[in-house]
Short mmCIF file of C-alpha atoms in Angstrom, two decimals:
data_model
loop_
_atom_site.label_atom_id
_atom_site.label_comp_id
_atom_site.label_asym_id
_atom_site.label_seq_id
_atom_site.Cartn_x
_atom_site.Cartn_y
_atom_site.Cartn_z
CA MET A 1 -8.24 -78.60 57.85
CA ALA A 2 -7.83 -77.98 54.19
CA THR A 3 -5.89 -75.09 52.69
CA VAL A 4 -7.31 -73.14 49.67
CA ALA A 5 -5.47 -73.41 46.45
CA SER A 6 -3.88 -70.42 44.76
CA ALA A 7 -5.49 -68.34 42.02
CA PRO A 8 -7.43 -69.09 39.82
CA PHE A 9 -8.65 -71.98 41.95
CA ASP A 10 -9.52 -69.81 45.00
CA ALA A 11 -12.69 -68.19 43.47
CA GLU A 12 -15.04 -66.76 46.09
CA ASP A 13 -17.99 -67.31 43.69
CA ALA A 14 -17.02 -70.98 42.96
CA ASP A 15 -19.85 -73.56 43.08
CA VAL A 16 -17.95 -76.60 43.76
CA VAL A 17 -14.70 -77.58 45.74
CA LEU A 18 -12.40 -80.41 44.66
CA ARG A 19 -10.44 -81.49 47.73
CA SER A 20 -7.08 -83.24 47.16
CA SER A 21 -6.19 -86.46 49.08
CA ASP A 22 -2.94 -85.11 50.29
CA THR A 23 -1.98 -85.43 54.04
CA GLU A 24 -2.68 -81.76 54.21
CA PRO A 25 -5.58 -81.53 51.78
CA VAL A 26 -5.97 -78.63 49.37
CA ASP A 27 -9.30 -77.26 48.35
CA PHE A 28 -9.74 -76.16 44.71
CA ARG A 29 -12.73 -73.63 44.51
CA VAL A 30 -13.84 -74.10 40.81
CA TYR A 31 -16.69 -73.78 38.50
CA ARG A 32 -19.00 -76.65 37.63
CA THR A 33 -19.55 -75.23 34.12
CA ILE A 34 -15.78 -75.42 33.30
CA LEU A 35 -15.61 -78.98 34.52
CA ALA A 36 -18.89 -80.01 32.85
CA VAL A 37 -17.90 -78.62 29.40
CA SER A 38 -14.58 -80.28 29.69
CA SER A 39 -15.73 -83.69 30.74
CA PRO A 40 -18.81 -85.88 30.11
CA PHE A 41 -18.07 -87.59 33.45
CA TRP A 42 -18.50 -84.15 35.42
CA SER A 43 -21.41 -83.11 33.19
CA THR A 44 -23.33 -86.35 34.19
CA THR A 45 -22.21 -86.26 37.78
CA PHE A 46 -23.41 -82.75 38.36
CA HIS A 47 -26.87 -83.46 36.98
CA LEU A 48 -27.64 -86.57 39.13
CA PRO A 49 -30.04 -86.05 41.99
CA GLN A 50 -28.18 -87.25 45.06
CA GLU A 51 -27.81 -86.52 48.78
CA SER A 52 -26.21 -83.49 50.34
CA VAL A 53 -24.61 -83.16 53.72
CA SER A 54 -25.31 -79.93 55.53
CA SER A 55 -22.19 -78.43 57.14
CA ASN A 56 -24.19 -76.79 59.89
CA SER A 57 -26.42 -79.65 61.13
CA ARG A 58 -24.43 -82.67 59.73
CA THR A 59 -27.69 -84.38 58.71
CA THR A 60 -28.37 -85.82 55.28
CA VAL A 61 -31.05 -84.04 53.30
CA THR A 62 -32.45 -84.95 49.93
CA GLN A 63 -32.40 -82.00 47.72
CA ASP A 64 -33.78 -81.35 44.18
CA ILE A 65 -30.80 -79.51 42.84
CA ASP A 66 -28.70 -80.14 39.77
CA ILE A 67 -25.57 -81.06 41.70
CA VAL A 68 -25.05 -82.79 45.04
CA ILE A 69 -22.43 -85.52 45.29
CA GLN A 70 -23.33 -88.34 47.59
CA GLY A 71 -21.23 -88.47 50.63
CA THR A 72 -19.68 -85.14 50.33
CA GLU A 73 -19.27 -82.32 52.81
CA SER A 74 -20.18 -78.81 52.28
CA LYS A 75 -18.50 -75.48 53.05
CA ASP A 76 -20.23 -72.19 52.71
CA ASN A 77 -23.07 -74.19 51.06
CA ILE A 78 -20.73 -75.36 48.25
CA PRO A 79 -20.30 -79.13 47.89
CA ILE A 80 -16.85 -80.53 48.60
CA ILE A 81 -15.80 -83.45 46.49
CA THR A 82 -12.92 -85.41 47.88
CA MET A 83 -10.75 -86.60 45.14
CA SER A 84 -8.42 -89.64 45.21
CA GLU A 85 -5.59 -87.63 43.66
CA GLY A 86 -3.01 -85.37 45.14
CA GLY A 87 -3.09 -81.67 44.84
CA TRP A 88 -0.32 -81.26 42.30
CA PHE A 89 -2.09 -83.50 39.75
CA ILE A 90 -5.40 -81.84 40.36
CA GLU A 91 -3.93 -78.35 39.88
CA THR A 92 -1.93 -79.41 36.84
CA LEU A 93 -5.00 -80.87 35.17
CA LEU A 94 -7.10 -77.81 36.04
CA ARG A 95 -4.59 -75.54 34.50
CA TYR A 96 -5.19 -77.43 31.18
CA LEU A 97 -8.89 -76.79 31.53
CA TYR A 98 -8.80 -73.21 32.65
CA PRO A 99 -7.85 -70.16 30.44
CA GLY A 100 -4.09 -69.42 30.60
CA ASP A 101 -0.79 -71.01 29.86
CA ASN A 102 -0.43 -74.79 30.14
CA PRO A 103 2.24 -76.01 32.53
CA ALA A 104 5.33 -77.47 31.01
CA PHE A 105 6.45 -80.96 32.01
CA THR A 106 10.16 -82.01 32.62
CA ASN A 107 9.19 -85.43 34.09
CA LEU A 108 7.60 -88.18 32.03
CA GLU A 109 6.09 -89.82 35.11
CA ASP A 110 4.32 -86.55 36.12
CA LEU A 111 2.95 -86.24 32.61
CA LYS A 112 1.76 -89.95 32.62
CA GLY A 113 0.02 -89.29 36.02
CA VAL A 114 -1.81 -86.31 34.63
CA LEU A 115 -2.76 -88.12 31.57
CA GLU A 116 -4.21 -90.97 33.70
CA VAL A 117 -6.31 -88.47 35.84
CA ALA A 118 -7.48 -86.86 32.55
CA TYR A 119 -8.55 -90.22 31.26
CA LYS A 120 -10.11 -91.25 34.64
CA TYR A 121 -12.46 -88.20 34.54
CA ASP A 122 -12.95 -88.26 30.83
CA MET A 123 -11.57 -84.73 30.49
CA LEU A 124 -11.54 -84.68 26.77
CA SER A 125 -10.64 -81.10 26.13
CA SER A 126 -7.26 -81.49 27.87
CA LEU A 127 -6.22 -84.67 26.01
CA PRO A 128 -4.90 -82.98 22.80
CA SER A 129 -2.69 -80.61 24.78
CA LEU A 130 -1.39 -83.37 27.11
CA ARG A 131 -0.61 -85.55 24.14
CA GLN A 132 1.26 -82.68 22.46
CA ALA A 133 3.27 -82.10 25.66
CA LEU A 134 4.25 -85.85 25.44
CA LEU A 135 5.63 -85.29 21.89
CA THR A 136 7.87 -82.37 22.78
CA PRO A 137 11.49 -82.62 21.64
CA TYR A 138 12.64 -83.07 25.26
CA PHE A 139 10.67 -86.21 25.78
CA LEU A 140 11.43 -87.53 22.30
CA GLN A 141 15.13 -87.06 23.05
CA THR A 142 15.35 -88.19 26.56
CA HIS A 143 12.75 -91.06 26.44
CA PRO A 144 12.40 -91.99 22.82
CA VAL A 145 11.30 -95.60 23.49
CA ARG A 146 8.83 -94.72 26.22
CA VAL A 147 7.02 -91.90 24.25
#
C-alpha cells in the first residue's frame, strides 16, 4: 500500500495521483492543471481518450472524459499514474513546478537525475531553474569540468 506524500502533494481535492516506483510507493496527489501548464507531454496525455480502471469493480470501462491513463488504477475516483521514477525525484521536480522555494542541490548526480526526469516528461517550466542550480558556485567550484 502506498503512503501519501507530504504537503503540498497531499491535496484532498487533487485530480490525479502520481505514484512513485519505490519499494514502498509514495502517492503524490497533484493537480492536472499544474502538470499540463508545465509540460506539453502532460497536457497531451491528459486530453487523450483512454481506458479507466474502476477501483470498486476492477473492470475496464471506456469513458469520455479528458483524462484517463491506460492501465492505471484509481483511488477515490482519481486516476493513479504509476511512474518509473522514485519518490525523491518526483517530489523534487514537483517542487520546481509548484509555488514555493526550489530545493537546493548538494549532489551533482541528484541534480542530473532530476534534469533527466524533467526532460523525459518535457517539463519545460522547470528547466531554467534547474539549469541555474547547475551553475551555482558550489558546483562550478567542486565539479568545474562536469558542469
